[in-house]
Short mmCIF file of C-alpha atoms in Angstrom, two decimals:
data_model
loop_
_atom_site.label_atom_id
_atom_site.label_comp_id
_atom_site.label_asym_id
_atom_site.label_seq_id
_atom_site.Cartn_x
_atom_site.Cartn_y
_atom_site.Cartn_z
CA MET A 815 -16.50 93.10 -79.67
CA GLU A 816 -17.04 89.22 -79.21
CA ALA A 817 -19.35 88.12 -76.46
CA SER A 818 -18.29 85.40 -74.13
CA VAL A 819 -21.63 85.14 -72.31
CA ALA A 820 -24.92 85.29 -74.16
CA LEU A 821 -27.37 88.16 -72.06
CA ARG A 822 -31.27 87.99 -73.51
CA PRO A 823 -32.08 91.79 -73.69
CA VAL A 824 -35.37 92.28 -71.59
CA ASP A 825 -37.98 95.03 -72.62
CA GLY A 826 -37.20 96.85 -69.33
CA VAL A 827 -35.67 96.90 -66.00
CA HIS A 828 -36.60 99.00 -62.77
CA VAL A 829 -34.07 99.56 -60.33
CA THR A 830 -35.29 100.78 -56.86
CA THR A 831 -32.80 102.16 -54.20
CA LEU A 832 -33.45 100.37 -50.99
CA ILE A 833 -30.38 101.75 -48.78
CA ASP A 834 -28.07 104.57 -49.72
CA ASN A 835 -26.15 107.47 -47.88
CA TYR A 836 -28.43 110.11 -48.84
CA THR A 837 -32.23 110.57 -48.41
CA ASP A 838 -33.88 114.02 -49.71
CA VAL A 839 -37.95 113.93 -50.21
CA LEU A 840 -38.07 117.34 -52.05
CA LEU A 841 -36.77 115.91 -55.54
CA PRO A 842 -39.36 116.20 -58.44
CA ASP A 843 -39.44 113.03 -60.98
CA GLU A 844 -37.54 113.59 -64.16
CA GLY A 845 -37.72 111.76 -67.22
CA PRO A 846 -38.18 107.78 -66.13
CA ILE A 847 -37.04 108.90 -62.66
CA ARG A 848 -39.56 108.58 -59.95
CA ARG A 849 -38.68 110.15 -56.62
CA TRP A 850 -40.20 109.06 -53.41
CA GLY A 851 -41.48 111.91 -51.19
CA ALA A 852 -43.78 115.13 -51.12
CA ILE A 853 -43.33 115.95 -54.79
CA GLY A 854 -42.25 112.98 -56.61
CA THR A 855 -44.78 109.94 -57.74
CA GLY A 856 -42.73 107.19 -56.35
CA GLY A 857 -44.38 107.00 -53.04
CA ARG A 858 -44.96 109.19 -49.96
CA ALA A 859 -44.70 108.74 -46.42
CA ALA A 860 -47.40 107.03 -44.03
CA PRO A 861 -48.95 108.62 -41.03
CA VAL A 862 -47.20 107.39 -37.88
CA PRO A 863 -48.52 108.52 -34.40
CA ASP A 864 -46.83 110.91 -32.08
CA SER A 865 -47.16 112.72 -28.86
CA ILE A 866 -46.27 116.61 -29.33
CA SER A 867 -48.32 117.45 -32.69
CA ILE A 868 -51.53 119.10 -32.61
CA SER A 869 -52.97 115.97 -34.62
CA GLY A 870 -51.15 113.21 -32.85
CA GLN A 871 -49.99 112.22 -36.09
CA THR A 872 -46.74 113.02 -38.00
CA VAL A 873 -45.18 111.28 -40.82
CA ASP A 874 -42.68 108.26 -41.18
CA GLY A 875 -39.58 108.36 -43.48
CA LEU A 876 -37.06 106.36 -45.45
CA ARG A 877 -34.12 105.62 -43.69
CA ALA A 878 -30.62 106.57 -45.06
CA GLU A 879 -27.31 104.96 -44.20
CA HIS A 880 -23.80 104.12 -45.04
CA GLY A 881 -24.63 101.61 -46.90
CA PHE A 882 -26.25 100.20 -50.28
CA SER A 883 -29.53 97.87 -51.33
CA ALA A 884 -31.40 98.06 -54.58
CA LEU A 885 -34.46 96.06 -56.11
CA VAL A 886 -33.99 95.22 -59.63
CA GLU A 887 -37.17 94.38 -61.30
CA LEU A 888 -36.90 92.75 -64.63
CA ARG A 889 -39.73 93.46 -67.59
CA VAL A 890 -40.10 91.00 -70.23
CA ALA A 891 -43.01 89.82 -72.01
CA GLY A 892 -45.62 91.65 -69.32
CA ALA A 893 -44.13 89.69 -66.32
CA VAL A 894 -41.86 91.03 -63.55
CA ARG A 895 -39.01 88.83 -62.16
CA ARG A 896 -37.02 90.74 -58.82
CA ILE A 897 -33.78 90.17 -57.02
CA LEU A 898 -32.45 91.78 -54.49
CA PHE A 899 -28.77 93.31 -54.95
CA ASP A 900 -26.92 93.95 -51.37
CA ALA A 901 -28.86 94.36 -48.24
CA GLY A 902 -27.42 97.74 -46.49
CA VAL A 903 -25.27 98.20 -43.20
CA THR A 904 -28.14 97.94 -40.12
CA PRO A 905 -30.07 94.63 -39.44
CA ASP A 906 -33.39 96.44 -39.39
CA GLY A 907 -32.49 99.33 -42.10
CA LEU A 908 -33.29 97.34 -45.01
CA ILE A 909 -36.61 95.28 -43.70
CA GLY A 910 -37.80 98.62 -42.35
CA ASN A 911 -37.65 100.86 -45.60
CA LEU A 912 -39.04 97.45 -47.35
CA ASP A 913 -42.15 98.12 -45.61
CA ARG A 914 -42.31 101.40 -46.13
CA LEU A 915 -42.43 100.92 -49.38
CA GLU A 916 -44.53 98.03 -49.47
CA LEU A 917 -42.23 95.42 -50.74
CA ARG A 918 -42.27 91.91 -50.13
CA PRO A 919 -38.93 90.03 -49.64
CA ASP A 920 -41.00 86.93 -50.39
CA SER A 921 -41.38 88.06 -54.11
CA PHE A 922 -37.03 88.36 -54.39
CA GLU A 923 -36.49 85.16 -56.84
CA SER A 924 -32.78 85.36 -55.04
CA ILE A 925 -30.17 87.59 -53.68
CA VAL A 926 -26.93 88.58 -54.94
CA PHE A 927 -24.11 90.20 -53.11
CA SER A 928 -21.48 92.48 -54.40
CA HIS A 929 -18.89 91.68 -52.06
CA GLY A 930 -18.59 91.15 -48.55
CA HIS A 931 -18.11 94.16 -46.35
CA PHE A 932 -20.61 94.46 -44.00
CA ASP A 933 -22.31 97.92 -45.45
CA HIS A 934 -23.95 95.68 -47.92
CA VAL A 935 -24.27 92.92 -46.57
CA MET A 936 -25.76 93.08 -42.60
CA GLY A 937 -29.12 93.88 -43.63
CA LEU A 938 -29.63 90.54 -44.56
CA ASP A 939 -30.32 89.93 -40.94
CA GLY A 940 -33.72 91.47 -40.67
CA VAL A 941 -34.93 90.17 -44.39
CA ALA A 942 -34.13 86.93 -42.78
CA ARG A 943 -36.22 87.42 -39.53
CA ARG A 944 -38.90 88.35 -41.71
CA LEU A 945 -38.69 85.43 -44.25
CA GLY A 946 -38.02 82.52 -41.81
CA SER A 947 -36.83 79.44 -43.13
CA THR A 948 -36.11 80.07 -46.70
CA ASN A 949 -34.25 78.45 -49.50
CA MET A 950 -33.91 81.56 -51.35
CA PRO A 951 -30.40 81.26 -53.69
CA VAL A 952 -27.83 84.01 -52.64
CA TYR A 953 -25.20 84.51 -55.37
CA LEU A 954 -21.64 85.94 -54.13
CA HIS A 955 -17.69 85.62 -54.65
CA PRO A 956 -15.65 83.08 -52.59
CA ASP A 957 -13.74 86.01 -51.01
CA PHE A 958 -16.78 87.48 -49.52
CA TRP A 959 -16.05 85.69 -46.04
CA ARG A 960 -13.05 87.45 -45.51
CA GLN A 961 -11.80 88.89 -42.42
CA ARG A 962 -11.02 92.58 -43.36
CA ARG A 963 -9.82 95.71 -41.71
CA LEU A 964 -8.91 99.49 -42.87
CA VAL A 965 -5.84 100.76 -41.63
CA SER A 966 -5.55 104.49 -40.73
CA GLY A 967 -2.03 104.76 -39.15
CA PRO A 968 0.68 102.67 -37.31
CA ASP A 969 -1.54 101.72 -34.23
CA ARG A 970 -4.89 102.49 -35.62
CA ALA A 971 -7.26 99.70 -37.66
CA PHE A 972 -10.79 99.40 -38.00
CA GLU A 973 -11.66 95.92 -38.33
CA LEU A 974 -15.04 95.15 -40.41
CA PRO A 975 -18.00 92.99 -39.14
CA VAL A 976 -17.55 89.49 -41.05
CA PRO A 977 -20.59 87.76 -42.73
CA SER A 978 -21.07 84.36 -40.98
CA ARG A 979 -21.52 81.41 -43.45
CA SER A 980 -22.72 79.21 -40.89
CA ALA A 981 -25.44 81.82 -39.37
CA ILE A 982 -26.70 82.28 -43.30
CA GLU A 983 -26.99 78.98 -43.89
CA GLY A 984 -28.52 78.06 -40.94
CA VAL A 985 -31.89 80.26 -41.50
CA GLY A 986 -32.07 78.32 -44.83
CA PHE A 987 -30.62 80.26 -47.31
CA SER A 988 -28.67 78.72 -50.30
CA ILE A 989 -24.98 79.74 -51.13
CA ILE A 990 -23.83 79.80 -54.61
CA GLU A 991 -20.26 80.73 -54.76
CA GLY A 992 -18.22 81.58 -58.09
CA ARG A 993 -15.64 83.59 -59.23
CA GLN A 994 -16.48 83.29 -63.29
CA PRO A 995 -19.42 85.38 -65.06
CA SER A 996 -22.84 84.05 -64.41
CA TYR A 997 -26.28 84.75 -65.49
CA LEU A 998 -29.62 84.50 -63.78
CA LEU A 999 -33.31 84.90 -64.82
CA ASP A 1000 -33.23 82.50 -67.85
CA GLY A 1001 -30.14 84.38 -69.09
CA MET A 1002 -31.71 87.88 -68.55
CA LEU A 1003 -29.19 89.11 -65.77
CA LEU A 1004 -25.71 89.04 -66.01
CA VAL A 1005 -23.61 88.91 -62.78
CA THR A 1006 -19.94 89.69 -63.93
CA GLY A 1007 -17.54 87.73 -60.77
CA GLU A 1008 -14.45 88.79 -60.42
CA VAL A 1009 -13.72 91.78 -62.82
CA ASP A 1010 -10.42 91.87 -64.75
CA ARG A 1011 -8.34 94.67 -63.68
CA THR A 1012 -7.14 96.93 -67.23
CA VAL A 1013 -7.50 100.12 -65.92
CA PRO A 1014 -4.25 101.48 -64.45
CA PHE A 1015 -5.54 104.26 -62.33
CA GLU A 1016 -8.12 102.63 -60.77
CA GLN A 1017 -5.94 100.70 -58.38
CA GLY A 1018 -8.56 99.82 -55.65
CA LEU A 1019 -8.38 100.68 -51.63
CA PRO A 1020 -4.68 100.94 -50.73
CA ASN A 1021 -5.44 101.12 -46.92
CA HIS A 1022 -7.60 97.49 -46.95
CA GLN A 1023 -5.88 94.72 -45.67
CA ALA A 1024 -7.45 91.22 -45.66
CA TYR A 1025 -6.31 88.40 -42.74
CA VAL A 1026 -4.78 85.45 -45.14
CA SER A 1027 -2.74 82.52 -44.07
CA GLY A 1028 -2.80 83.65 -40.23
CA GLU A 1029 -1.53 87.04 -40.65
CA TRP A 1030 -2.95 90.30 -42.11
CA GLN A 1031 -1.99 91.34 -45.48
CA PRO A 1032 -2.65 93.96 -47.98
CA ASP A 1033 -5.93 93.58 -49.95
CA PRO A 1034 -6.30 96.75 -52.12
CA LEU A 1035 -7.84 94.96 -55.16
CA ILE A 1036 -11.03 93.38 -53.34
CA HIS A 1037 -11.17 90.59 -55.90
CA ASP A 1038 -14.81 89.70 -54.61
CA ASP A 1039 -16.33 93.08 -55.76
CA GLN A 1040 -19.01 92.30 -58.39
CA ALA A 1041 -21.65 94.01 -60.70
CA LEU A 1042 -25.03 93.25 -61.76
CA VAL A 1043 -25.44 93.68 -65.93
CA LEU A 1044 -28.59 94.07 -67.86
CA HIS A 1045 -29.54 94.96 -71.71
CA VAL A 1046 -32.58 96.88 -72.17
CA ALA A 1047 -33.61 96.10 -76.29
CA GLY A 1048 -32.97 98.77 -78.46
CA LYS A 1049 -31.12 100.88 -75.32
CA GLY A 1050 -27.65 99.35 -74.39
CA LEU A 1051 -26.46 97.88 -70.93
CA VAL A 1052 -27.59 98.82 -67.13
CA ILE A 1053 -24.78 98.47 -64.96
CA LEU A 1054 -25.46 98.32 -61.51
CA THR A 1055 -22.36 98.35 -58.99
CA GLY A 1056 -21.92 97.71 -55.07
CA CYS A 1057 -18.99 99.89 -54.16
CA GLY A 1058 -17.08 99.53 -56.98
CA HIS A 1059 -14.10 98.54 -55.81
CA ALA A 1060 -13.01 97.18 -58.92
CA GLY A 1061 -12.99 100.41 -60.64
CA VAL A 1062 -16.31 101.76 -62.13
CA VAL A 1063 -14.29 101.65 -65.24
CA ASN A 1064 -12.94 98.60 -65.51
CA ILE A 1065 -16.57 97.17 -64.49
CA VAL A 1066 -17.88 98.98 -67.42
CA ARG A 1067 -15.21 97.73 -70.09
CA TYR A 1068 -15.71 94.28 -68.59
CA ALA A 1069 -19.28 94.31 -69.28
CA ARG A 1070 -19.16 95.36 -72.81
CA ARG A 1071 -16.77 92.77 -73.47
CA LEU A 1072 -18.52 89.73 -71.94
CA THR A 1073 -21.78 90.71 -73.60
CA GLY A 1074 -20.49 92.00 -76.75
CA VAL A 1075 -22.65 95.06 -76.23
CA ASP A 1076 -20.80 98.45 -77.06
CA GLN A 1077 -23.85 100.81 -76.13
CA VAL A 1078 -23.88 101.89 -72.29
CA TYR A 1079 -28.02 102.90 -71.33
CA ALA A 1080 -26.92 103.77 -67.43
CA VAL A 1081 -24.74 103.22 -64.76
CA LEU A 1082 -25.76 103.15 -61.31
CA GLY A 1083 -24.72 102.43 -57.65
CA GLY A 1084 -21.46 103.04 -55.64
CA PHE A 1085 -17.95 103.78 -57.40
CA HIS A 1086 -15.70 104.41 -54.43
CA LEU A 1087 -14.32 107.44 -56.35
CA ARG A 1088 -13.43 109.75 -53.95
CA ALA A 1089 -10.32 112.45 -54.76
CA GLY A 1090 -7.07 112.84 -56.73
CA PRO A 1091 -6.16 111.95 -60.31
CA VAL A 1092 -8.52 109.17 -60.32
CA VAL A 1093 -11.41 111.33 -60.40
CA THR A 1094 -9.98 113.12 -63.71
CA GLU A 1095 -9.06 109.84 -65.25
CA THR A 1096 -12.41 108.16 -64.44
CA VAL A 1097 -14.56 111.02 -65.69
CA THR A 1098 -12.67 111.19 -68.86
CA ALA A 1099 -13.27 107.30 -69.37
CA LEU A 1100 -16.92 107.72 -68.28
CA ALA A 1101 -17.23 110.60 -70.59
CA GLU A 1102 -16.12 108.77 -73.68
CA LEU A 1103 -19.05 106.10 -73.43
CA SER A 1104 -21.98 108.53 -73.26
CA PRO A 1105 -23.98 106.92 -71.36
CA ALA A 1106 -27.77 108.39 -71.21
CA LEU A 1107 -27.64 107.97 -67.30
CA LEU A 1108 -25.18 108.39 -64.40
CA VAL A 1109 -25.97 107.62 -61.05
CA PRO A 1110 -22.99 108.00 -58.65
CA SER A 1111 -24.05 106.59 -55.15
CA HIS A 1112 -23.05 105.40 -51.86
CA CYS A 1113 -19.21 105.88 -51.70
CA THR A 1114 -18.79 108.16 -54.37
CA SER A 1115 -17.29 111.53 -52.81
CA TRP A 1116 -19.03 114.77 -53.13
CA THR A 1117 -16.07 115.97 -55.06
CA ALA A 1118 -16.40 113.12 -57.65
CA GLN A 1119 -20.20 113.46 -58.10
CA GLN A 1120 -19.38 116.89 -58.46
CA ALA A 1121 -16.64 116.46 -61.29
CA LEU A 1122 -19.10 113.67 -63.00
CA ALA A 1123 -22.01 116.30 -63.01
CA ALA A 1124 -20.01 119.16 -64.49
CA ALA A 1125 -18.63 116.80 -67.51
CA MET A 1126 -21.78 114.91 -68.19
CA PRO A 1127 -24.80 117.40 -66.92
CA ASP A 1128 -27.47 115.89 -69.10
CA ALA A 1129 -26.65 111.97 -67.87
CA THR A 1130 -25.83 112.97 -64.26
CA ARG A 1131 -28.39 112.87 -61.62
CA PRO A 1132 -28.21 112.21 -57.96
CA ASN A 1133 -29.46 109.39 -56.03
CA THR A 1134 -31.99 108.92 -52.97
CA VAL A 1135 -33.26 106.38 -50.98
CA GLY A 1136 -36.74 105.28 -52.78
CA THR A 1137 -35.98 105.99 -55.81
CA ARG A 1138 -37.01 104.50 -58.59
CA PHE A 1139 -35.24 104.53 -62.38
CA GLU A 1140 -37.78 102.99 -65.18
CA LEU A 1141 -35.25 101.83 -67.57
#
């Protein structure tokens, strides 16, 4: 493959799940995976006061919600550089978990949004309130601002909350839009931009619509869906998705083509893989790539997770809030 984007290798990358749909404090560490909770070494719950226990104290816990957010830490030449990828769904969910994990949002160099759906965006509210006036850059696709809805019947539609450009800019964030691939942190982190759709079985979200030119129109492909890509020296590509509306196979193939790196080390994040023949096709395609680690998260159905685990038992691992993948 001929690379069209230069991507500098890093010594390692840590990906910490800040928001996801699941929490489990009883999972142990496993290889490069550090679990948060009673058994793992990724951190434990702090005591909080209560009024019904003998001691007057119980323990706090990380919050799970239908959304996604991750901290990405690049490690190179002894230095650590941090970016935030997505922000979860509730105003206080992300900032609450950052506090529980003792992570400061002012340590982030930038924020990247995978797409404009509210379950990946609205946690920015709490971060903005904590930071106050800031000029932190925020990277996103131009379609991020679209008004959207999910249609479930002739008279049934759920309109998604829409992020406000003026509100985000009003608290000082510096918005940087782009459809094309771009790289951050001195060329060590690639944002895919709009992903080429080449895989026939990845058809997007059929009941998804966008309000364009004064009317609701079909918008199954959700073109603003983008991913992060890193190259760990000697290991291969680490690919982090938000929802994977572009199709996880499309995303992985696009990342390989952009970087010229064939080896896939890890694929983590939401795959938006629900049910039907697309699950079988996706499992087959991913198995052919033989990633060392596969972490289906957020909007990936139980059926799809089971199929991936059955096909790639040595690679597939569950995600939970607070888990840190040390790659």
